[in-house]
PDB file of N, CA, C and O in Angstrom:
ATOM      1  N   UNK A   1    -123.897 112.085-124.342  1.00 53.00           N
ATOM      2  CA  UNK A   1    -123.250 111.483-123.200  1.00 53.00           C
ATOM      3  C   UNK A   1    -122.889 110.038-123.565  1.00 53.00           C
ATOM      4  O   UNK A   1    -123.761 109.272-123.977  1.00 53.00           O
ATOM      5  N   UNK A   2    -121.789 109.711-123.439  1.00 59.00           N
ATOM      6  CA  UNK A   2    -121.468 108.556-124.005  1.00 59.00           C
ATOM      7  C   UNK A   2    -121.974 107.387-122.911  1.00 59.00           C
ATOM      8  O   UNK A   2    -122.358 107.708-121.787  1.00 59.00           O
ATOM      9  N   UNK A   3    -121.935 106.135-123.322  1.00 57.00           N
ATOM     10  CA  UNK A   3    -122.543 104.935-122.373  1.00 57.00           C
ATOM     11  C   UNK A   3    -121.637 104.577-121.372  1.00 57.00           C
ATOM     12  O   UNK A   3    -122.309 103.778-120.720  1.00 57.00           O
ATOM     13  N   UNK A   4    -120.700 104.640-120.905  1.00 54.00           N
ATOM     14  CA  UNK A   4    -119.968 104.605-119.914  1.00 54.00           C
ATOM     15  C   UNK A   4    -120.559 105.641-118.611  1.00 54.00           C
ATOM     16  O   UNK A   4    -120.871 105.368-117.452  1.00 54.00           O
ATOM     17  N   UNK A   5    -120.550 107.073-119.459  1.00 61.00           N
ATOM     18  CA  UNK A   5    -120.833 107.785-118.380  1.00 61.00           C
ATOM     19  C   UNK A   5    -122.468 107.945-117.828  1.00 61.00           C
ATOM     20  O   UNK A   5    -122.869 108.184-116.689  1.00 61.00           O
ATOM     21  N   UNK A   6    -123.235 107.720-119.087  1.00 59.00           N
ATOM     22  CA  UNK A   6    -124.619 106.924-118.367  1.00 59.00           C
ATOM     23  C   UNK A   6    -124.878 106.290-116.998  1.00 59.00           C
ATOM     24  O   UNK A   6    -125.545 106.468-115.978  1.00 59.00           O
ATOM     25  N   UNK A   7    -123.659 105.148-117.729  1.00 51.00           N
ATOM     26  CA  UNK A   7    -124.198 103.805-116.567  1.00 51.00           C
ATOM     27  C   UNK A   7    -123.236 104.264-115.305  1.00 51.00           C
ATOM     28  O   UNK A   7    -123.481 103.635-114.276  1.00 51.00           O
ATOM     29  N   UNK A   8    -122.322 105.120-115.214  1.00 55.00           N
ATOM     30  CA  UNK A   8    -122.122 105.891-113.862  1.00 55.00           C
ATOM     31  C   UNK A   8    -123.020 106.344-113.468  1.00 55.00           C
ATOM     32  O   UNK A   8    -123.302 105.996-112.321  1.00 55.00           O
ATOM     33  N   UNK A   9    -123.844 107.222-114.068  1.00 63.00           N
ATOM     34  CA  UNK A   9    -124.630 108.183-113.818  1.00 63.00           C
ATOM     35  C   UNK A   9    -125.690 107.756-113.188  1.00 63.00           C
ATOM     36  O   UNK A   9    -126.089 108.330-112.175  1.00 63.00           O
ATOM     37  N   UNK A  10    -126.351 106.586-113.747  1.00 59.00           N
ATOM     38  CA  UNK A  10    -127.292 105.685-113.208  1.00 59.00           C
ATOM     39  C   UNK A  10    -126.619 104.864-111.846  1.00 59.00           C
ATOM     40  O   UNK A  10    -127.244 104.886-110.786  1.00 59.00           O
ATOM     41  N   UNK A  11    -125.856 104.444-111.906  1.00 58.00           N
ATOM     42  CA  UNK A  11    -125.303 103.516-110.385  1.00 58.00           C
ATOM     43  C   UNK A  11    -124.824 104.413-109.721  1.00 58.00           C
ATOM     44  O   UNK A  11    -124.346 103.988-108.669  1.00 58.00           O
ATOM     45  N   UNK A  12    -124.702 105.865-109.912  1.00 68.00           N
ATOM     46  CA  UNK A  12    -124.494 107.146-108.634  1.00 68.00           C
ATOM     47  C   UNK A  12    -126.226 107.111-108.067  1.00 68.00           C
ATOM     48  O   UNK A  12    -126.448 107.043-106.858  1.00 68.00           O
ATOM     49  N   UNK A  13    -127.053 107.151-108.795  1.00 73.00           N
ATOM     50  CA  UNK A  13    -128.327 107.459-108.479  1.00 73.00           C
ATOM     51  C   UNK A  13    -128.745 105.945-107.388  1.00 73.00           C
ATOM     52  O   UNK A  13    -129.057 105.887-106.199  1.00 73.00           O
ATOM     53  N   UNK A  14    -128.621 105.165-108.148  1.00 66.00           N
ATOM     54  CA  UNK A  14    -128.705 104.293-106.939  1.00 66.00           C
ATOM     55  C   UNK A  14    -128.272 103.710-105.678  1.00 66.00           C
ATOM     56  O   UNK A  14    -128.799 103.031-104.796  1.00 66.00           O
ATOM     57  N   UNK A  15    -126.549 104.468-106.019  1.00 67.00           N
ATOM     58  CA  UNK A  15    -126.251 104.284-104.647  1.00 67.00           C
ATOM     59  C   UNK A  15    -127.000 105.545-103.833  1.00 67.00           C
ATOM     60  O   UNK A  15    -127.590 105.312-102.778  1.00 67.00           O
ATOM     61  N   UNK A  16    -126.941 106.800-104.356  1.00 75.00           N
ATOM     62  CA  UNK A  16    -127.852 107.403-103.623  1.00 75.00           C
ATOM     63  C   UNK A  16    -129.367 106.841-103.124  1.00 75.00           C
ATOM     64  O   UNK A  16    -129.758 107.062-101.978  1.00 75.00           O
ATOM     65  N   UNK A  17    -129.995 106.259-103.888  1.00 76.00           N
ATOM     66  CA  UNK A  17    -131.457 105.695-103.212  1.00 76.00           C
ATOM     67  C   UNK A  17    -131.175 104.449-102.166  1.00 76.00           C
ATOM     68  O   UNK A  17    -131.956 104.034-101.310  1.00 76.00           O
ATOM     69  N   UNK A  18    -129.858 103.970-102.461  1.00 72.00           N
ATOM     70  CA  UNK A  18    -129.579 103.016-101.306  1.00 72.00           C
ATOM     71  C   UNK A  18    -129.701 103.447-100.534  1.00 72.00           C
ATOM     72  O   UNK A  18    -130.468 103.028 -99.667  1.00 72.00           O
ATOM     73  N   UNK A  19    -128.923 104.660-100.411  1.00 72.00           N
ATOM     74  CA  UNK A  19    -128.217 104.886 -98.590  1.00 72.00           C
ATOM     75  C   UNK A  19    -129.146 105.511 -98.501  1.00 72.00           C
ATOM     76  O   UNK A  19    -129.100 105.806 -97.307  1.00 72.00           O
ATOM     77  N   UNK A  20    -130.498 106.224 -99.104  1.00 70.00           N
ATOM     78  CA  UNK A  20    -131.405 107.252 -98.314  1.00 70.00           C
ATOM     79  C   UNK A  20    -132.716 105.843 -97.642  1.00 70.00           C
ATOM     80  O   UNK A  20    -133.660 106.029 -96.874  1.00 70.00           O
ATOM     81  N   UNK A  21    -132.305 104.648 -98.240  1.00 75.00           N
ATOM     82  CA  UNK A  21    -133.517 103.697 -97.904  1.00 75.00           C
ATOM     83  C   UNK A  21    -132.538 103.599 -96.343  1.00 75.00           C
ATOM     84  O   UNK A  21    -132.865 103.879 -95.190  1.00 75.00           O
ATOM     85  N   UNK A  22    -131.955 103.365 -96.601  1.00 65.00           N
ATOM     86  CA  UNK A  22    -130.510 102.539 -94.821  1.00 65.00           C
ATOM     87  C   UNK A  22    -131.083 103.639 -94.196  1.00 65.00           C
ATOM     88  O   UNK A  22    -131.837 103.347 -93.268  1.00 65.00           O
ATOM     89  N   UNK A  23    -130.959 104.695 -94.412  1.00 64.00           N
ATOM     90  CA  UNK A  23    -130.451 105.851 -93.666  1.00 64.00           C
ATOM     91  C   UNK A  23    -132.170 105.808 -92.822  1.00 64.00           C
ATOM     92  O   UNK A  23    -132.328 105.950 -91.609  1.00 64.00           O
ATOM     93  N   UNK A  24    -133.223 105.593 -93.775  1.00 63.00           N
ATOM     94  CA  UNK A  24    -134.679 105.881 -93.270  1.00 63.00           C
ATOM     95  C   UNK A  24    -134.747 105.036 -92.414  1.00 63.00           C
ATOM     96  O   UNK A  24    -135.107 105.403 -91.295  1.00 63.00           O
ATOM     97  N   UNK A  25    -134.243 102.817 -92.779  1.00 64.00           N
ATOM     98  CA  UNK A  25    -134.784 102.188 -92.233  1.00 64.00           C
ATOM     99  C   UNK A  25    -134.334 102.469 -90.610  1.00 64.00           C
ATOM    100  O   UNK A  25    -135.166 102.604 -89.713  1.00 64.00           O
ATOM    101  N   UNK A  26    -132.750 102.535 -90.391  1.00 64.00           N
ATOM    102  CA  UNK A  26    -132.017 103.281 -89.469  1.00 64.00           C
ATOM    103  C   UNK A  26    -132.774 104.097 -88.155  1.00 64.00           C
ATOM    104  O   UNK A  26    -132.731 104.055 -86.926  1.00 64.00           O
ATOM    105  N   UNK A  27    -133.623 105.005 -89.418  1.00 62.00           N
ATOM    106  CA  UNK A  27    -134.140 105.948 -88.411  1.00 62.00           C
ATOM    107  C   UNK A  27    -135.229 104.965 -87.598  1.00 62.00           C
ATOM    108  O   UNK A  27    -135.010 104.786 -86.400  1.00 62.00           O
ATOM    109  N   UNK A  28    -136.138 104.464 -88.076  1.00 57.00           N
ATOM    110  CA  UNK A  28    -137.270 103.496 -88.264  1.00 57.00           C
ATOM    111  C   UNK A  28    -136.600 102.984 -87.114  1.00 57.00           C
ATOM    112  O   UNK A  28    -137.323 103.422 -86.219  1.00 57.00           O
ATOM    113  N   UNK A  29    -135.974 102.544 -86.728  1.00 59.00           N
ATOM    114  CA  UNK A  29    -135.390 100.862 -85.815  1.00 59.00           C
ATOM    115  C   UNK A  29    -136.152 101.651 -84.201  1.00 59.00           C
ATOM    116  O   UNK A  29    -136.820 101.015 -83.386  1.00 59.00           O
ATOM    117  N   UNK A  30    -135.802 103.145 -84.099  1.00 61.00           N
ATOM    118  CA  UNK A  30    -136.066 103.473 -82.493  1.00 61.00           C
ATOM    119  C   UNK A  30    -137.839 103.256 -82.315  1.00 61.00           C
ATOM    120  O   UNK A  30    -138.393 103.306 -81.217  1.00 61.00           O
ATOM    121  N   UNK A  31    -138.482 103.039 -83.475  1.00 55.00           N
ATOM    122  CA  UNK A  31    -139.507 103.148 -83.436  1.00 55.00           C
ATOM    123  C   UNK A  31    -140.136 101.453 -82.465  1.00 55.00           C
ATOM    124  O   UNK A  31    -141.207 101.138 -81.947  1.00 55.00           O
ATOM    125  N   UNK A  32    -139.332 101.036 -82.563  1.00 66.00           N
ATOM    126  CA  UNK A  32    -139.636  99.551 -82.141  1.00 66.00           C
ATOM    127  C   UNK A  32    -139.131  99.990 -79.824  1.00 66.00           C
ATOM    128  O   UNK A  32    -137.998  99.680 -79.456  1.00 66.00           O
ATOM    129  N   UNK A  33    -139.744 100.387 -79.169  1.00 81.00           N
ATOM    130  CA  UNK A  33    -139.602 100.897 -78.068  1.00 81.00           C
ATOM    131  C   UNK A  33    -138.724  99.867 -77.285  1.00 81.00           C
ATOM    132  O   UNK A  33    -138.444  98.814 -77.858  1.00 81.00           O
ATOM    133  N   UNK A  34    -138.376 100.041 -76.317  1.00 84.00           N
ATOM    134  CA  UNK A  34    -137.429  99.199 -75.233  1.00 84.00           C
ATOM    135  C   UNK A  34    -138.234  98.690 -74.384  1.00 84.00           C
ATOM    136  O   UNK A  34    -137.816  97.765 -73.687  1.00 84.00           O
ATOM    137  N   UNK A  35    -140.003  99.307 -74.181  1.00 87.00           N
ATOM    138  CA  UNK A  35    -140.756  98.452 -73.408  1.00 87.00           C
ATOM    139  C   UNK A  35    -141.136  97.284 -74.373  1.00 87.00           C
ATOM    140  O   UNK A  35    -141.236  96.112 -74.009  1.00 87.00           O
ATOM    141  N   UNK A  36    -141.357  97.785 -75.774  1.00 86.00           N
ATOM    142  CA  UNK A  36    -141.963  96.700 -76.509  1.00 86.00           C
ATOM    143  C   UNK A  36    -141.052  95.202 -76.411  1.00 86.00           C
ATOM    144  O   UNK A  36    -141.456  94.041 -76.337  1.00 86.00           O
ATOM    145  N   UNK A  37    -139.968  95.642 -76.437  1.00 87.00           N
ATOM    146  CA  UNK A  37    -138.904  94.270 -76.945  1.00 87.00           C
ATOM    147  C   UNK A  37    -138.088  93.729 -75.432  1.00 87.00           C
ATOM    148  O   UNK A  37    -137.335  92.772 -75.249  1.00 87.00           O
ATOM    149  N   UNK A  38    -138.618  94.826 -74.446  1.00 90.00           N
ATOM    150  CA  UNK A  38    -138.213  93.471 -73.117  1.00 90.00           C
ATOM    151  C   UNK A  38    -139.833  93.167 -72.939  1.00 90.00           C
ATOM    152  O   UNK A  38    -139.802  92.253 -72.116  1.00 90.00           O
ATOM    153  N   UNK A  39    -141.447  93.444 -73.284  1.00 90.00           N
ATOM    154  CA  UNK A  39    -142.526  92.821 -73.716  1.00 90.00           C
ATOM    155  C   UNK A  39    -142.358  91.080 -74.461  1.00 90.00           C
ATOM    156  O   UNK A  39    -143.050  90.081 -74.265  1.00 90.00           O
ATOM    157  N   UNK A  40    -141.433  91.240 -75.139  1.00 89.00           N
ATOM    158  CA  UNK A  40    -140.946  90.518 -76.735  1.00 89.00           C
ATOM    159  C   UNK A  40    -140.424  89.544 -75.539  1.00 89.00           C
ATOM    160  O   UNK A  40    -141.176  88.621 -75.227  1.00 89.00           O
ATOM    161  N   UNK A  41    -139.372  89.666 -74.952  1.00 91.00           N
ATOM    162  CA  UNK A  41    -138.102  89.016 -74.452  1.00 91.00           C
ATOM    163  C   UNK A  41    -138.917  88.231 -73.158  1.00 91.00           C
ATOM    164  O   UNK A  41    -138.751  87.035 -72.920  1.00 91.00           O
ATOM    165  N   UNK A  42    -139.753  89.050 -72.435  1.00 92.00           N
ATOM    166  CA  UNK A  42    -140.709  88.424 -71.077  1.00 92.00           C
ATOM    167  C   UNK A  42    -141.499  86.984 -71.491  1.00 92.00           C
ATOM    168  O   UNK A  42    -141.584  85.962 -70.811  1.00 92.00           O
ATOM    169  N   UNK A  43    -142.219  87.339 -73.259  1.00 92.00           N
ATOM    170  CA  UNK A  43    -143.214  86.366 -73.423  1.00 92.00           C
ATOM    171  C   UNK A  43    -142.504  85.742 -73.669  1.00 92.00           C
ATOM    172  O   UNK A  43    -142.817  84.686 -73.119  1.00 92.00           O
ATOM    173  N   UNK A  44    -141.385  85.572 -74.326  1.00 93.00           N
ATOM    174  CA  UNK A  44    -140.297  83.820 -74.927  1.00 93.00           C
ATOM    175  C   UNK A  44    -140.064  83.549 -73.409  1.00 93.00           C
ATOM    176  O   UNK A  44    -140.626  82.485 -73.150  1.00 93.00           O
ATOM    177  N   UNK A  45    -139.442  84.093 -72.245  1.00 92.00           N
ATOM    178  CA  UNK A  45    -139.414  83.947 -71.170  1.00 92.00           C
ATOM    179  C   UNK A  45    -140.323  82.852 -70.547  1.00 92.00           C
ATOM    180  O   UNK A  45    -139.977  81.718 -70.217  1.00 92.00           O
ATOM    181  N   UNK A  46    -141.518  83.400 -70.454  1.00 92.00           N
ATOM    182  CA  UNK A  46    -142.668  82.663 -70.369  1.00 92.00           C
ATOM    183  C   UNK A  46    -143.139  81.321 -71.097  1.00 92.00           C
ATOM    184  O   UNK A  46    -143.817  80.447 -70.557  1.00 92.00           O
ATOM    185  N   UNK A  47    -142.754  81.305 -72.175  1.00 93.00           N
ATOM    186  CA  UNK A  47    -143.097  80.349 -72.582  1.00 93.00           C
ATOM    187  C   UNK A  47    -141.769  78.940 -72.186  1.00 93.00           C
ATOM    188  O   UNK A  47    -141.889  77.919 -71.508  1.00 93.00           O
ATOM    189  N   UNK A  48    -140.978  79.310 -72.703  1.00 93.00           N
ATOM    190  CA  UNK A  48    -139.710  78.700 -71.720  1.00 93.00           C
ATOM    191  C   UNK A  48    -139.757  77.961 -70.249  1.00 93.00           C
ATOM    192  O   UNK A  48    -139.530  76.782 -69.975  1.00 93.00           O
ATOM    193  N   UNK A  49    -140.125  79.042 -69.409  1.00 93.00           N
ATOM    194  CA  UNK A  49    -140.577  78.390 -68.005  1.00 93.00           C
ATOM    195  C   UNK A  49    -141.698  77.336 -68.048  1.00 93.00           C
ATOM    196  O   UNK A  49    -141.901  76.665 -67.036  1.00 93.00           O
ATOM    197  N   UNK A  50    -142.665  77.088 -69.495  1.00 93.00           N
ATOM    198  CA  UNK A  50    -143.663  76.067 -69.486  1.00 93.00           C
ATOM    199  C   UNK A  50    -142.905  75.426 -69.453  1.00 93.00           C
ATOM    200  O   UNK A  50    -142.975  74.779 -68.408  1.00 93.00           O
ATOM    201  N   UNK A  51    -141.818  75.064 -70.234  1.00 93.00           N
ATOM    202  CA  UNK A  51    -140.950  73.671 -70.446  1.00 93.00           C
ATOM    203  C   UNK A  51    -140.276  72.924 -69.488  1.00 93.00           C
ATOM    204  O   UNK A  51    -139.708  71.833 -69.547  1.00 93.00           O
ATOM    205  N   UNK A  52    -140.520  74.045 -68.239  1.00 93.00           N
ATOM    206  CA  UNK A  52    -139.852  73.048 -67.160  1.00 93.00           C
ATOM    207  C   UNK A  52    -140.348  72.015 -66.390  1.00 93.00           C
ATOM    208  O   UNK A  52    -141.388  72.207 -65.760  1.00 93.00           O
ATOM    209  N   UNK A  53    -139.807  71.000 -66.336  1.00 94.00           N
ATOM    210  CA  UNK A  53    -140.572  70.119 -65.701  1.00 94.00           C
ATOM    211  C   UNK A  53    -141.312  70.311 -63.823  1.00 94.00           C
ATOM    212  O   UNK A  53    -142.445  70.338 -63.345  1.00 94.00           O
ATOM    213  N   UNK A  54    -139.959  70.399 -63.299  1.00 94.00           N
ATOM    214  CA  UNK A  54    -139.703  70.912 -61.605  1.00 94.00           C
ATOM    215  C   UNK A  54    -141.096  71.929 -61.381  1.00 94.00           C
ATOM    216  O   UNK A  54    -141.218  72.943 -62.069  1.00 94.00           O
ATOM    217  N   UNK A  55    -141.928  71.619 -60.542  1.00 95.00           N
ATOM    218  CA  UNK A  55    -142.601  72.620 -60.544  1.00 95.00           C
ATOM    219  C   UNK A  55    -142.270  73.825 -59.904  1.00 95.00           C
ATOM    220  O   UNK A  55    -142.563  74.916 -60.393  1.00 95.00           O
ATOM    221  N   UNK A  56    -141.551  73.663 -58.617  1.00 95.00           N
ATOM    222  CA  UNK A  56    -141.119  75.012 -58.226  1.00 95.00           C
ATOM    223  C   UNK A  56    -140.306  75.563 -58.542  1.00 95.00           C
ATOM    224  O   UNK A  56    -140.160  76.677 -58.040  1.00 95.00           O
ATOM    225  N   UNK A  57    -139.081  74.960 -59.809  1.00 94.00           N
ATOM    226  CA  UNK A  57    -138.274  75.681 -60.431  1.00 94.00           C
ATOM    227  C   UNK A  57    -138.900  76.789 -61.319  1.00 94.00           C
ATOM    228  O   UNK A  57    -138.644  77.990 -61.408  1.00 94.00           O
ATOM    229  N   UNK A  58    -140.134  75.705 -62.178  1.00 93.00           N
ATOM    230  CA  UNK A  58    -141.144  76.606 -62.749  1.00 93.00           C
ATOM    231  C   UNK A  58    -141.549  77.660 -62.522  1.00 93.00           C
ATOM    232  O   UNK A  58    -141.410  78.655 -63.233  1.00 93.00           O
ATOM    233  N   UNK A  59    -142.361  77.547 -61.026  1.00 94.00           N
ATOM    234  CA  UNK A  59    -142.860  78.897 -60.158  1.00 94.00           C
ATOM    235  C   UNK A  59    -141.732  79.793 -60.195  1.00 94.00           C
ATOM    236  O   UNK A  59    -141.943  80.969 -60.492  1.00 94.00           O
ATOM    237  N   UNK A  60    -140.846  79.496 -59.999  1.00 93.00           N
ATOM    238  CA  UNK A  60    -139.456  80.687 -59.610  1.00 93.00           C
ATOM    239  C   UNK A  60    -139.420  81.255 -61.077  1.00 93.00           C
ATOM    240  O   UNK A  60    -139.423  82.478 -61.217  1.00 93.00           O
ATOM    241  N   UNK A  61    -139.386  80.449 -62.154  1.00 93.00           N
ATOM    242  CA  UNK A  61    -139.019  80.994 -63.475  1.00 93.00           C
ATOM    243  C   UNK A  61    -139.753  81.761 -64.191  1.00 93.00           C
ATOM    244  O   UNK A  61    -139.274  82.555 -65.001  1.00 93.00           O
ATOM    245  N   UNK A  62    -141.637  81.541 -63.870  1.00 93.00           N
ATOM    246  CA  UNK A  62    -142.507  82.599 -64.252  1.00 93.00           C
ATOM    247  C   UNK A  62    -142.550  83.621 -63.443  1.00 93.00           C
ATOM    248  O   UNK A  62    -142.977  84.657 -63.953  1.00 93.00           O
ATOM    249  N   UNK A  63    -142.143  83.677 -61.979  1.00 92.00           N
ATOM    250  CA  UNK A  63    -142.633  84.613 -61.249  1.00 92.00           C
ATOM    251  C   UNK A  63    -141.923  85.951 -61.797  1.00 92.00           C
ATOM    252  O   UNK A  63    -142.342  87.098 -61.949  1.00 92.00           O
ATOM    253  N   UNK A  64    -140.029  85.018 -62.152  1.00 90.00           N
ATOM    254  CA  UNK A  64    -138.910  86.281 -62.549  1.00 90.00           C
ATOM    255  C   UNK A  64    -139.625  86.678 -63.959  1.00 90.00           C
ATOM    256  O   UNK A  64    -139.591  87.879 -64.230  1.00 90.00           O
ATOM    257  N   UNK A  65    -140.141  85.981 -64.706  1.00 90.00           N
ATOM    258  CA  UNK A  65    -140.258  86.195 -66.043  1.00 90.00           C
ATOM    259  C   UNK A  65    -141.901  87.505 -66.099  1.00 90.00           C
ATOM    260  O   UNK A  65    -142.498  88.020 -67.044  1.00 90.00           O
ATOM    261  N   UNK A  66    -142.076  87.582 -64.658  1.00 92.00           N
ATOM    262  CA  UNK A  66    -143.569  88.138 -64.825  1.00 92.00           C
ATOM    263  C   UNK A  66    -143.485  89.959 -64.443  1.00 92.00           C
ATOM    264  O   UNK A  66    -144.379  90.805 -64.409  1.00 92.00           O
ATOM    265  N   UNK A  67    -141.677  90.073 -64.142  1.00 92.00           N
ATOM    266  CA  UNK A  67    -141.368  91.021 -63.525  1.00 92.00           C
ATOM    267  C   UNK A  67    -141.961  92.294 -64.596  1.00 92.00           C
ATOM    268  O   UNK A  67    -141.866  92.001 -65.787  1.00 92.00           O
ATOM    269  N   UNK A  68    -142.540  93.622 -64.295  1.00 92.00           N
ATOM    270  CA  UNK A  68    -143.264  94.198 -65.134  1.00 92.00           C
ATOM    271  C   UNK A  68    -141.806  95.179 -65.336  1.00 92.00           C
ATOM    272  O   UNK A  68    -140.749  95.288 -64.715  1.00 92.00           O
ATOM    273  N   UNK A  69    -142.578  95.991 -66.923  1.00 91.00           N
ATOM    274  CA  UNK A  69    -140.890  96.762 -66.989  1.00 91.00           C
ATOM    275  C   UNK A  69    -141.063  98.108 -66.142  1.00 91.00           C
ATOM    276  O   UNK A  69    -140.085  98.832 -65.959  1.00 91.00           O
ATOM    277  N   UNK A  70    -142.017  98.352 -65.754  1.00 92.00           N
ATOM    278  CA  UNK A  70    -141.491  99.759 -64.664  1.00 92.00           C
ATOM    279  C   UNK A  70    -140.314  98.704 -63.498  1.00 92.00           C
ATOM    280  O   UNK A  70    -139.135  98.776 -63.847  1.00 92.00           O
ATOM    281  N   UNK A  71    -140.567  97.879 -62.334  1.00 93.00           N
ATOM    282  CA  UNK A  71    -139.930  96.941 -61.824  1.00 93.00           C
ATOM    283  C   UNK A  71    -138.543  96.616 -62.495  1.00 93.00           C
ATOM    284  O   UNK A  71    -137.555  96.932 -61.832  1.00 93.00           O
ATOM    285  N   UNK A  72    -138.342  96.040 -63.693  1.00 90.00           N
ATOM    286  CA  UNK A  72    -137.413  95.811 -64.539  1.00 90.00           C
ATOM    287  C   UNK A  72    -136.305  97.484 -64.651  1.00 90.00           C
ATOM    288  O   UNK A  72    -135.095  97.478 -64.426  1.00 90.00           O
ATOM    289  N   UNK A  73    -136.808  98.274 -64.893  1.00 91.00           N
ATOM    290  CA  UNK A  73    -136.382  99.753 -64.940  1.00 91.00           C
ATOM    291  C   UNK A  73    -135.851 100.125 -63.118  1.00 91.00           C
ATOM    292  O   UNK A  73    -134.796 100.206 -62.488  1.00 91.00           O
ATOM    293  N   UNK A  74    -136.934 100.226 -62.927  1.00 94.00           N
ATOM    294  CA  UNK A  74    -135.998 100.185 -61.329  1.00 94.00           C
ATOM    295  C   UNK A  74    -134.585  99.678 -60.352  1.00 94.00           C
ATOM    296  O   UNK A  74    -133.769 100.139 -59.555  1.00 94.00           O
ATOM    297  N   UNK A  75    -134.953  98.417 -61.037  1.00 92.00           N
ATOM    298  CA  UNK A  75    -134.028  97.534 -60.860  1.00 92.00           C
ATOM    299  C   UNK A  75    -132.747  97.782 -61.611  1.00 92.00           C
ATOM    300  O   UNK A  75    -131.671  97.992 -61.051  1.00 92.00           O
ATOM    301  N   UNK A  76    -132.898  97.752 -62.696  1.00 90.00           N
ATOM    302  CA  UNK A  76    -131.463  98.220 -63.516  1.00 90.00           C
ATOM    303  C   UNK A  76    -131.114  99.837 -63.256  1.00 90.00           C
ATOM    304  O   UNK A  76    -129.987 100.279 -63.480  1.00 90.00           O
ATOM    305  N   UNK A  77    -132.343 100.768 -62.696  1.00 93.00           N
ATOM    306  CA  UNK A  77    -131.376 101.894 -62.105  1.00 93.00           C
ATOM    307  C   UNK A  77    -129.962 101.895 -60.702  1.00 93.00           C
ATOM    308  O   UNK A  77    -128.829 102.296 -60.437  1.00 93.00           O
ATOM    309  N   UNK A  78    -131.295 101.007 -60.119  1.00 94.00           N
ATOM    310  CA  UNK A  78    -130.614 100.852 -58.446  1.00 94.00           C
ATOM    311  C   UNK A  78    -129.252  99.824 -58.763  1.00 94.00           C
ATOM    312  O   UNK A  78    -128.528  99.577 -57.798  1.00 94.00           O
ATOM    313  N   UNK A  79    -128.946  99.299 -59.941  1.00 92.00           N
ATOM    314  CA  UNK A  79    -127.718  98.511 -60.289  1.00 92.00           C
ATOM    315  C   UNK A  79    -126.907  99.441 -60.558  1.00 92.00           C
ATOM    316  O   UNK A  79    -125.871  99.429 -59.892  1.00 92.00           O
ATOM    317  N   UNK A  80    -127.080 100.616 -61.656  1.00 93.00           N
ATOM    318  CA  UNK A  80    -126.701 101.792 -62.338  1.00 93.00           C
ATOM    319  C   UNK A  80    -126.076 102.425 -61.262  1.00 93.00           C
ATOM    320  O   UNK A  80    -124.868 102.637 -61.159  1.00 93.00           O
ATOM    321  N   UNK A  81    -126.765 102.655 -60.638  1.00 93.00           N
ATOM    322  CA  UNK A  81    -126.823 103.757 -59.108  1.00 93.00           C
ATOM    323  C   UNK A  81    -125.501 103.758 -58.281  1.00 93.00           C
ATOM    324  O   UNK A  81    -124.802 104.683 -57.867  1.00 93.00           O
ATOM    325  N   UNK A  82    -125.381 102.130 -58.162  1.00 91.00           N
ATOM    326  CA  UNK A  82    -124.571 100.897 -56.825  1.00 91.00           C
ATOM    327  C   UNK A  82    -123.146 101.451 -57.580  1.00 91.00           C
ATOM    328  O   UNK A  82    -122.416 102.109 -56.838  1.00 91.00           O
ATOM    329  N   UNK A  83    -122.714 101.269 -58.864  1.00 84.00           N
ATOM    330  CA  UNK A  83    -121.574 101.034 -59.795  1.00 84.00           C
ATOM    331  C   UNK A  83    -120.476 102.666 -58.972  1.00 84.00           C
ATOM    332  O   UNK A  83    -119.360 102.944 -59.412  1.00 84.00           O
TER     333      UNK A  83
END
């Protein structure tokens, strides 16, 4: 086999191990849940509303930020629902 068609032969193989790594990490991503990452999105939330000075702006900003995701889910149905 001459060296040309080697080093095809070899960079076919790796584009194949590329796309089967994409293709896995891909799969991998649903694994990260939609409660976990509005979890994720609530605590920066939270921490945010420390920064406010106003205290009752504050209160207003943790109370929204404390909303649980069943609540959160509800809410974006009954929006869903309205449309």
């Amino acid at each position: 086999m001459p060296l040309v068609d080697r080093f095809h032969s070899i960079a076919s193989q790796a584009c194949i191990r590329l796309a089967a790594i994409c293709l896995l990490a891909v799969g991998l991503l649903p694994a990260c849940s939609s409660q976990q990452l509005y979890a994720s999105g609530q605590s920066w939330r939270q921490q945010e509303c420390g920064k406010i000075a106003d205290a009752e702006e504050r209160r207003r900003c943790t109370a929204d930020a404390d909303t649980s995701y069943g609540d959160y889910q509800r809410q974006r149905e009954a929006v869903q629902n309205s449309r």
